[in-house]
Coordinates of C-alpha atoms and ligand atoms in Angstrom, one line a residue:
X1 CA 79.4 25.2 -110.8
X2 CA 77.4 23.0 -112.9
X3 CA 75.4 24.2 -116.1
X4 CA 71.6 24.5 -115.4
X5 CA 69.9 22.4 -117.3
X6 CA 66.7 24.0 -118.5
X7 CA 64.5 21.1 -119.8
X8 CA 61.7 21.9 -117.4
X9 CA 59.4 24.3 -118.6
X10 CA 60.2 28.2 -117.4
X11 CA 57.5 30.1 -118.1
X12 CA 53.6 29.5 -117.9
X13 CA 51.2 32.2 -118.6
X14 CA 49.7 34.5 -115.7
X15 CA 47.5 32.9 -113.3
X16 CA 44.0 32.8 -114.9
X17 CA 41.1 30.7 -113.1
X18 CA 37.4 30.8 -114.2
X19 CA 34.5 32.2 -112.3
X20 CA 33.4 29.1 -111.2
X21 CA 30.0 29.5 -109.3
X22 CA 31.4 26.4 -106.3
X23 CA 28.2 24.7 -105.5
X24 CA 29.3 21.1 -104.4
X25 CA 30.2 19.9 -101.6
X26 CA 33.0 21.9 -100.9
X27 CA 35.1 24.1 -101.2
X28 CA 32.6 26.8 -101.8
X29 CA 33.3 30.1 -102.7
X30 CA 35.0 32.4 -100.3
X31 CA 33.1 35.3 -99.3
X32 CA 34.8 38.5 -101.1
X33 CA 35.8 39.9 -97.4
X34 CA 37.6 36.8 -96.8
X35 CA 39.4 36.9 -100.2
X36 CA 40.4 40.5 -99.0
X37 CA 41.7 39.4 -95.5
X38 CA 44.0 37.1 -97.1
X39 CA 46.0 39.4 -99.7
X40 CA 46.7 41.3 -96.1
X41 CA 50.5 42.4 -95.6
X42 CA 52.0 39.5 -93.0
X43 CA 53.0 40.1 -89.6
X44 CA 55.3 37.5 -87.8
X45 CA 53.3 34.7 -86.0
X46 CA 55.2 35.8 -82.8
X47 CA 54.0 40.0 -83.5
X48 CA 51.9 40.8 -80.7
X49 CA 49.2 42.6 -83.3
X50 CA 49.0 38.9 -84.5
X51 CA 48.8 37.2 -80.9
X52 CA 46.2 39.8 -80.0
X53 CA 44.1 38.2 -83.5
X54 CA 44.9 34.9 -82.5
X55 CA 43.1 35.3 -79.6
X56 CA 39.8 37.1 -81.4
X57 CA 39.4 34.4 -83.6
X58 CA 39.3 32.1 -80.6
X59 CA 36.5 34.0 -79.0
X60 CA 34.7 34.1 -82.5
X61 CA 35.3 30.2 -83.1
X62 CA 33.7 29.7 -79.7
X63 CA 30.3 31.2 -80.5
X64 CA 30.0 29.6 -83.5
X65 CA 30.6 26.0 -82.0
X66 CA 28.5 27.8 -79.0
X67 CA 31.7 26.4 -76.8
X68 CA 33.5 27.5 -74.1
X69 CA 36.3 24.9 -74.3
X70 CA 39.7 27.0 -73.3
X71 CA 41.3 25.2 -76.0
X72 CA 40.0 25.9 -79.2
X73 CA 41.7 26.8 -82.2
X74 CA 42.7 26.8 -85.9
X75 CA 44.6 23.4 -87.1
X76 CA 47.1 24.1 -89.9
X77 CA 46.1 22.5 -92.4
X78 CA 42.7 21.1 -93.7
X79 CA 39.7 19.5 -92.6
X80 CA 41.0 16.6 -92.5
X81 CA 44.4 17.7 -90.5
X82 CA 42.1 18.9 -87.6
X83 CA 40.2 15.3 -87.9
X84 CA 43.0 13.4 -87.7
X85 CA 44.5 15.9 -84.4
X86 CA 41.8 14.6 -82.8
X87 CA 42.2 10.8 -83.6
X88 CA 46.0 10.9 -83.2
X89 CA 45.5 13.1 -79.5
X90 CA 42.6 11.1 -77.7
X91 CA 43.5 7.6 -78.9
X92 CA 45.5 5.6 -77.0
X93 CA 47.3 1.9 -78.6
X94 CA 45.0 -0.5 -78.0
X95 CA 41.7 1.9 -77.1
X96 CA 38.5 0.5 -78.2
X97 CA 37.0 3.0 -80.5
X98 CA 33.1 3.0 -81.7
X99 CA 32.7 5.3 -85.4
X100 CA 29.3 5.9 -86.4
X101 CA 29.5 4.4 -90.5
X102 CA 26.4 5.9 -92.3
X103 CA 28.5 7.8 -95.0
X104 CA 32.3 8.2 -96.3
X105 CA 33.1 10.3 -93.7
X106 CA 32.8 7.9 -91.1
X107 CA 34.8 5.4 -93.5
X108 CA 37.6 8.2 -93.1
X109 CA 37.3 8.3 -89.4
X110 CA 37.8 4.2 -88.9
X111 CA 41.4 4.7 -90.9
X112 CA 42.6 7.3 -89.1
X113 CA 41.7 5.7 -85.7
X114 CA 43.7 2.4 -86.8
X115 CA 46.6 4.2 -87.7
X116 CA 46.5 5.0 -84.2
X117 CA 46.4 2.0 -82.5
X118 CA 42.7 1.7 -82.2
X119 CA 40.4 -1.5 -81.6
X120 CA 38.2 0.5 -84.2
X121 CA 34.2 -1.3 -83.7
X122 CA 31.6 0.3 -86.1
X123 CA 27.9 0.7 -86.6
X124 CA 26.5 1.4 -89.8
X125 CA 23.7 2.3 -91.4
X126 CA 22.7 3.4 -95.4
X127 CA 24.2 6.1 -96.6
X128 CA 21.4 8.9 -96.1
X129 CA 19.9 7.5 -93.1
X130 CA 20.9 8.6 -89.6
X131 CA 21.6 6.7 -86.1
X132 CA 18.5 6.7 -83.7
X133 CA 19.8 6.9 -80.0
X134 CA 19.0 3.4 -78.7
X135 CA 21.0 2.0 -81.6
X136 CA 23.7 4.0 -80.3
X137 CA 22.7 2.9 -76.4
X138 CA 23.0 -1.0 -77.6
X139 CA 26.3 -0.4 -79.4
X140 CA 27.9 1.1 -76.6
X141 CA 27.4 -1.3 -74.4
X142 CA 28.3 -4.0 -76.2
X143 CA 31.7 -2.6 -77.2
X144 CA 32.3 -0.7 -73.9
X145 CA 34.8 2.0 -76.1
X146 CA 37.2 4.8 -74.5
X147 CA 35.5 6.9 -77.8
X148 CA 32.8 7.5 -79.8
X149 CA 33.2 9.2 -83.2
X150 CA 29.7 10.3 -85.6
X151 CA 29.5 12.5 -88.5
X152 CA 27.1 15.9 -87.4
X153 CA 26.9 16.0 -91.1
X154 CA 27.7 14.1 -93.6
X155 CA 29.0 15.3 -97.1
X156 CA 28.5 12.7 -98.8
X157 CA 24.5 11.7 -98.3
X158 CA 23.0 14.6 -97.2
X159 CA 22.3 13.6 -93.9
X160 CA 22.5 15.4 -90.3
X161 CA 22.8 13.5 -87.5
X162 CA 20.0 14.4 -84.4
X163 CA 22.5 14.9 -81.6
X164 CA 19.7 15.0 -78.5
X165 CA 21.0 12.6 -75.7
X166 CA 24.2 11.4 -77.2
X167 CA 26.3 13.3 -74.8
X168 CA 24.7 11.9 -71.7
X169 CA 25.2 8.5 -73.1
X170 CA 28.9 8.7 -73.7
X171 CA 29.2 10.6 -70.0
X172 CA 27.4 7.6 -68.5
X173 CA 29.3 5.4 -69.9
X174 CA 32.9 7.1 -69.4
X175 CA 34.1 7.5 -73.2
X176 CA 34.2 10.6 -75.0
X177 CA 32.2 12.0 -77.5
X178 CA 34.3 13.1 -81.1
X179 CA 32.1 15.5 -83.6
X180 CA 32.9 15.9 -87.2
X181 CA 31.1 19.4 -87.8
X182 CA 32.9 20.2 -91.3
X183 CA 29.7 20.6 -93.1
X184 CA 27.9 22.3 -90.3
X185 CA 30.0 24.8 -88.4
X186 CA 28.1 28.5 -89.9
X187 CA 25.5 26.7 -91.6
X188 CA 23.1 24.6 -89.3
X189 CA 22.5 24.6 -85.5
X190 CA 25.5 23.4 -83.6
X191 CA 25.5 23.5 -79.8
X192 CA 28.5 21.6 -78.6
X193 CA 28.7 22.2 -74.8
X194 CA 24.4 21.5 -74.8
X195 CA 25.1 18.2 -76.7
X196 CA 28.3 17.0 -74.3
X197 CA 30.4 16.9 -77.0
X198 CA 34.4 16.5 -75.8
X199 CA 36.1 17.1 -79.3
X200 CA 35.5 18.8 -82.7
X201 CA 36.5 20.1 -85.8
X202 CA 35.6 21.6 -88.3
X203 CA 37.2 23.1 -92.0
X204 CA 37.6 26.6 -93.8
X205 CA 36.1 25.9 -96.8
X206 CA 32.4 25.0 -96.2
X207 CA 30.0 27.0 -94.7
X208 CA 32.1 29.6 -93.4
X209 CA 33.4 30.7 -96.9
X210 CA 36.8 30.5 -96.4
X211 CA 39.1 29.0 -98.6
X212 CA 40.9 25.6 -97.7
X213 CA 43.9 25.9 -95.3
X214 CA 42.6 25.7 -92.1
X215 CA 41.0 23.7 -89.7
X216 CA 39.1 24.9 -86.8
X217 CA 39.3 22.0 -83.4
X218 CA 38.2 21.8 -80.0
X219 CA 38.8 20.0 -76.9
X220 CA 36.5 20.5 -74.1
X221 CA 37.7 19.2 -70.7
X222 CA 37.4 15.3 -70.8
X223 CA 39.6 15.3 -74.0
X224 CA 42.0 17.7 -72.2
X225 CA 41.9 15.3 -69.4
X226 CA 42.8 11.7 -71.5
X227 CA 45.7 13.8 -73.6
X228 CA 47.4 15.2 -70.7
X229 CA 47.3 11.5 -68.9
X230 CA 48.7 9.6 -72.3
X231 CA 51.1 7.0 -71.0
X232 CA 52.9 7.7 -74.3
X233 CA 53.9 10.6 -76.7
X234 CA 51.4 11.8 -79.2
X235 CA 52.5 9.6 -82.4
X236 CA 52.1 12.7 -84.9
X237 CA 54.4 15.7 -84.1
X238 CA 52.8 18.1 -86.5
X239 CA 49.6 17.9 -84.6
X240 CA 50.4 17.0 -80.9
X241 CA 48.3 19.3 -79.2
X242 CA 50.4 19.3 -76.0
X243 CA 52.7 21.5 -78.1
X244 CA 50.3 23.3 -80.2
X245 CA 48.0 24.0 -77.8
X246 CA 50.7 26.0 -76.1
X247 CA 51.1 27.8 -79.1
X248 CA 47.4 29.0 -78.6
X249 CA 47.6 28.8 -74.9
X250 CA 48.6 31.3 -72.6
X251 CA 52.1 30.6 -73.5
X252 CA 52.1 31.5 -77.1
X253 CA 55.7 29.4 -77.6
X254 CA 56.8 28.7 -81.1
X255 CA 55.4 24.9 -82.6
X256 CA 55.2 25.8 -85.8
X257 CA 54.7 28.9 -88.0
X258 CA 51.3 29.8 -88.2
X259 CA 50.0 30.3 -91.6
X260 CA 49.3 33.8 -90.7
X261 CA 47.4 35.2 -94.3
X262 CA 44.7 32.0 -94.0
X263 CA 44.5 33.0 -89.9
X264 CA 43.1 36.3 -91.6
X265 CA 41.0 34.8 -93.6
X266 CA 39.3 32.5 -90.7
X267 CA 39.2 35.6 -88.8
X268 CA 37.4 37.1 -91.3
X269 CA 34.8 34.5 -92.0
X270 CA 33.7 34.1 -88.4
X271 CA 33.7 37.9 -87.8
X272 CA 31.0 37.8 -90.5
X273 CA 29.6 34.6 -89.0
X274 CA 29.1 36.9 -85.4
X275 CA 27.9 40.0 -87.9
X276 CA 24.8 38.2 -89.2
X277 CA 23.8 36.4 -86.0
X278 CA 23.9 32.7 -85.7
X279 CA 20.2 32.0 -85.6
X280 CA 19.9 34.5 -88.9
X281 CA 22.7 32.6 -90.6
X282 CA 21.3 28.9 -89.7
X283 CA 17.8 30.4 -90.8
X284 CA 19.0 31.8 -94.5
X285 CA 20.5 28.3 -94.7
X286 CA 17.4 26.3 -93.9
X287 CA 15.2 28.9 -96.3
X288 CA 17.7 29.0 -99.5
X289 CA 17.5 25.5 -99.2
X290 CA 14.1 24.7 -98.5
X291 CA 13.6 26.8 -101.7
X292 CA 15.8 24.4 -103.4
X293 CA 13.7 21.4 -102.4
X294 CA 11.0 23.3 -103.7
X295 CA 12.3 24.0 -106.9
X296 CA 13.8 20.2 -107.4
X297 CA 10.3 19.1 -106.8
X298 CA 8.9 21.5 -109.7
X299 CA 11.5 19.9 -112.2
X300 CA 10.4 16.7 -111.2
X301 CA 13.5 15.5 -109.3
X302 CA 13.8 13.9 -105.8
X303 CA 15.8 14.4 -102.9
X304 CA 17.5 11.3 -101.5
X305 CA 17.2 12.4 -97.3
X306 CA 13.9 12.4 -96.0
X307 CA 13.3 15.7 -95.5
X308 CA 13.3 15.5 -91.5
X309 CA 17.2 14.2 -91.9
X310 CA 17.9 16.4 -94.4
X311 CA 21.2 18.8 -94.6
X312 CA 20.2 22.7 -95.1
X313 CA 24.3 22.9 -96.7
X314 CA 24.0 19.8 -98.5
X315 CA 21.7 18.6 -100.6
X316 CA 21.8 14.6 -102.5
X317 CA 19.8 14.9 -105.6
X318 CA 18.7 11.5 -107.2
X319 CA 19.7 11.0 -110.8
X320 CA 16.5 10.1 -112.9
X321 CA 16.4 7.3 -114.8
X322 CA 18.2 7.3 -118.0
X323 CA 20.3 10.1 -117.3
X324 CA 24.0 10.5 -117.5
X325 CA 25.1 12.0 -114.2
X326 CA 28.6 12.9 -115.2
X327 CA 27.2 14.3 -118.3
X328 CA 25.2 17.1 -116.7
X329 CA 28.4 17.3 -114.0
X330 CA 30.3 18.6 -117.2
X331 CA 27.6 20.4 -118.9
X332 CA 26.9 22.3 -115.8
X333 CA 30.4 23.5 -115.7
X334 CA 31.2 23.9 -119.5
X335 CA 28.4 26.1 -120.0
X336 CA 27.0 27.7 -116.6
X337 CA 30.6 27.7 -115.0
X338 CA 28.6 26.0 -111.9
X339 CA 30.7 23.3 -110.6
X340 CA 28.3 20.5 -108.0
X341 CA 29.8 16.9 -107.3
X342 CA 28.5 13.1 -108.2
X343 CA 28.1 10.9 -105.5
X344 CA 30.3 8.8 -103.8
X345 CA 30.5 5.0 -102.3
X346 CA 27.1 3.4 -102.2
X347 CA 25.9 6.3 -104.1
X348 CA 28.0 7.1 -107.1
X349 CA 26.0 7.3 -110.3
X350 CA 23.2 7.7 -108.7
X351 CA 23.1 11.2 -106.9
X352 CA 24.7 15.0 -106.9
X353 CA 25.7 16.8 -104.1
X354 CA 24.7 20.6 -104.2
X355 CA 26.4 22.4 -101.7
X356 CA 24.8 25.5 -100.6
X357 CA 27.1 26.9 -98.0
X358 CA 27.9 30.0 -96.3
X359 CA 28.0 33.1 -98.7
X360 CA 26.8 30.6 -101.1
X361 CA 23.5 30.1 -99.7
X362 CA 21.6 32.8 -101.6
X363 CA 18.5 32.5 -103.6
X364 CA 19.7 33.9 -107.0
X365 CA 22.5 30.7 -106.7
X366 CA 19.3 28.4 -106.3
X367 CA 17.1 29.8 -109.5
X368 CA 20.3 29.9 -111.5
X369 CA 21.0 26.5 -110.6
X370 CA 17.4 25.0 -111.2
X371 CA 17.2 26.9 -114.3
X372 CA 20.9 25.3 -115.8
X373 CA 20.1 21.7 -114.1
X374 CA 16.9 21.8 -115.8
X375 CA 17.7 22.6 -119.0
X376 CA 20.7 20.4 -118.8
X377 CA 18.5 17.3 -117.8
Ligands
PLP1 C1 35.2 18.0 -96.3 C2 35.0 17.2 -95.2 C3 36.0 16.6 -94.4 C4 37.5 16.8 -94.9 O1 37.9 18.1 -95.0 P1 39.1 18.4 -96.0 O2 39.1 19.9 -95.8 O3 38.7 18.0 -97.4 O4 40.3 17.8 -95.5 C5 35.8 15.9 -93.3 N1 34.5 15.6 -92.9 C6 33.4 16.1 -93.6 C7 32.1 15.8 -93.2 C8 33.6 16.9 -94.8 O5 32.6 17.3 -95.5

């Protein structure tokens, strides 16, 4: 046997993280039930106690997408696994796919659906503005495309997309209709089967107070129908959901090992999603933040959505003039322990991103913010 060489460093002190108040644009903090609901003793993912939860959350994740797509489930993994299960499972080589560019997040969508063999057209617009229908109407048929992918929300400027007749279009025209809802799932309206959407995800970690780890997705029955007539294998094992989804079907067959502590934690997040009541969750949203707008206004600083476009979870803050944005970033944590983001792309330097999310989205969070921001300004 060789010697073991110890030149790596063997002991580190105990865990010990601050109390960091999370209010960027994600991850926010987990609500304490959730934090509970994780430290859980584990069951096997085959235990029948655990297929019997596996089979709640499903029921909860389908009233909060307000869904009744047979397959929907959690993605191991993060946000961005579930996005890219969707990309990687509905996109055929040589597809003609249509993403919606008026943020990063639709930036993220156009590489993922060229990994996959996508002829990946794009619309864009400036980062905080949103798509009006007929823009949408002219693009489609120009490009004629198999799929259509938009941003409900976007992270990254603050803006929510108005999702009234966008279904219809993409049924008329025979593609289907892909939803990022990361930023909205438990936190704004979201009717998926009233809007014809045929896919969507979703993550933990945003306004359902969970923390990263685990990706909610949904096919309704159009997307079922394109994966199971693929001419060719899914291209990413991990996340082929003609295996997974038998996982999660009615089959329950080994795929992979569920991660069954952050399934506890989802499980507890939407049960306390269902416990407040949609419409009272999307309404303490809206009010916490329209209280925010309020109290940005009273410092004298300006929101960078119009306030008709404007994201309840996710507020862009312009940066005044003269003023280092990074520098209240750091101040903000150093002193307050309140952690919100800069911008990003077209918008670094010039805006925050206050995330008021889920068990975030209280009004003591708000006056403690204005009252730090303000004094750090
Ligand atoms: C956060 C986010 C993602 C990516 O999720 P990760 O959990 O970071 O992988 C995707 N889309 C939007 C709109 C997001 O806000």
């Amino acid at each position: 046997m060789p010697a073991v060489k110890n030149t790596h460093r063997t002991t580190v002190a105990q865990l010990d993280v601050p109390p960091r108040l999370l209010l960027g644009p994600g991850p926010s903090n987990a609500h304490p039930r959730v934090l509970q609901a994780l430290g859980m003793r584990q069951i096997g993912h085959l235990d029948p106690k655990f297929i019997e939860l596996m089979s709640e959350t499903q029921e909860l994740l389908r009233y909060a997408w307000q869904t009744s797509n047979q397959l929907t489930i959690p993605v191991s993994g993060t946000g961005s696994a579930a996005m890219e299960a969707c990309f990687a499972n509905l996109i055929e080589p040589g597809d003609v796919v249509l993403i919606g560019i008026n943020g990063y997040f639709g930036l993220r969508m156009v590489d993922m659906a060229e990994r996959y063999g996508a002829e990946v057209k794009t619309i864009t617009k400036k980062w905080g503005e949103v798509f009006e229908l007929n823009e949408l109407t002219k693009a489609v048929s120009t490009h004629k495309p198999r799929l259509v992918g938009l941003v409900h929300a976007e992270t990254s400027s603050g803006a929510c997309m108005p999702m009234e007749g966008i279904g219809d279009l993409c049924q008329q025209n025979d593609c289907l209709l892909v939803l990022d809802t990361v930023t909205s799932l438990g936190g704004l309206p979201v009717f998926l089967d009233e809007w014809g959407v045929d896919a969507a995800y979703s993550g933990s970690q945003k306004c359902l107070s969970c923390p990263p780890g685990i990706a909610p997705l949904t096919f309704g029955p159009r997307a079922v129908e394109k994966l199971n007539n693929r001419q060719k294998k899914v291209a990413n094992w991990y996340l082929d959901l003609t295996m997974v989804g038998k996982y999660w079907g009615s089959e329950r067959t080994y795929h992979h090992t569920a991660p069954i502590n952050m399934n506890y934690g989802l499980r507890e997040a939407l049960r306390l999603v269902a416990e407040e009541g949609l419409e009272q969750r999307w309404q303490r949203h809206h009010d916490n933040a329209e209280y925010f707008w309020n109290g940005l206004k009273e410092i004298g600083l300006e929101c960078h959505v119009e306030a008709a476009h404007r994201l309840p979870s996710l507020t862009t803050v312009r940066v005044p003039e003269g003023v280092d944005a990074k520098a209240v970033q750091v101040e903000l944590l150093q002193k307050y322990n309140i952690e919100i983001a800069g911008g990003l792309g077209e918008l670094a330097g010039k805006v925050w991103r206050v995330g008021l999310m889920g068990f975030n989205s209280r009004r003591e969070n708000v006056t403690l913010l204005l009252n730090a921001l303000r004094k750090a300004i």
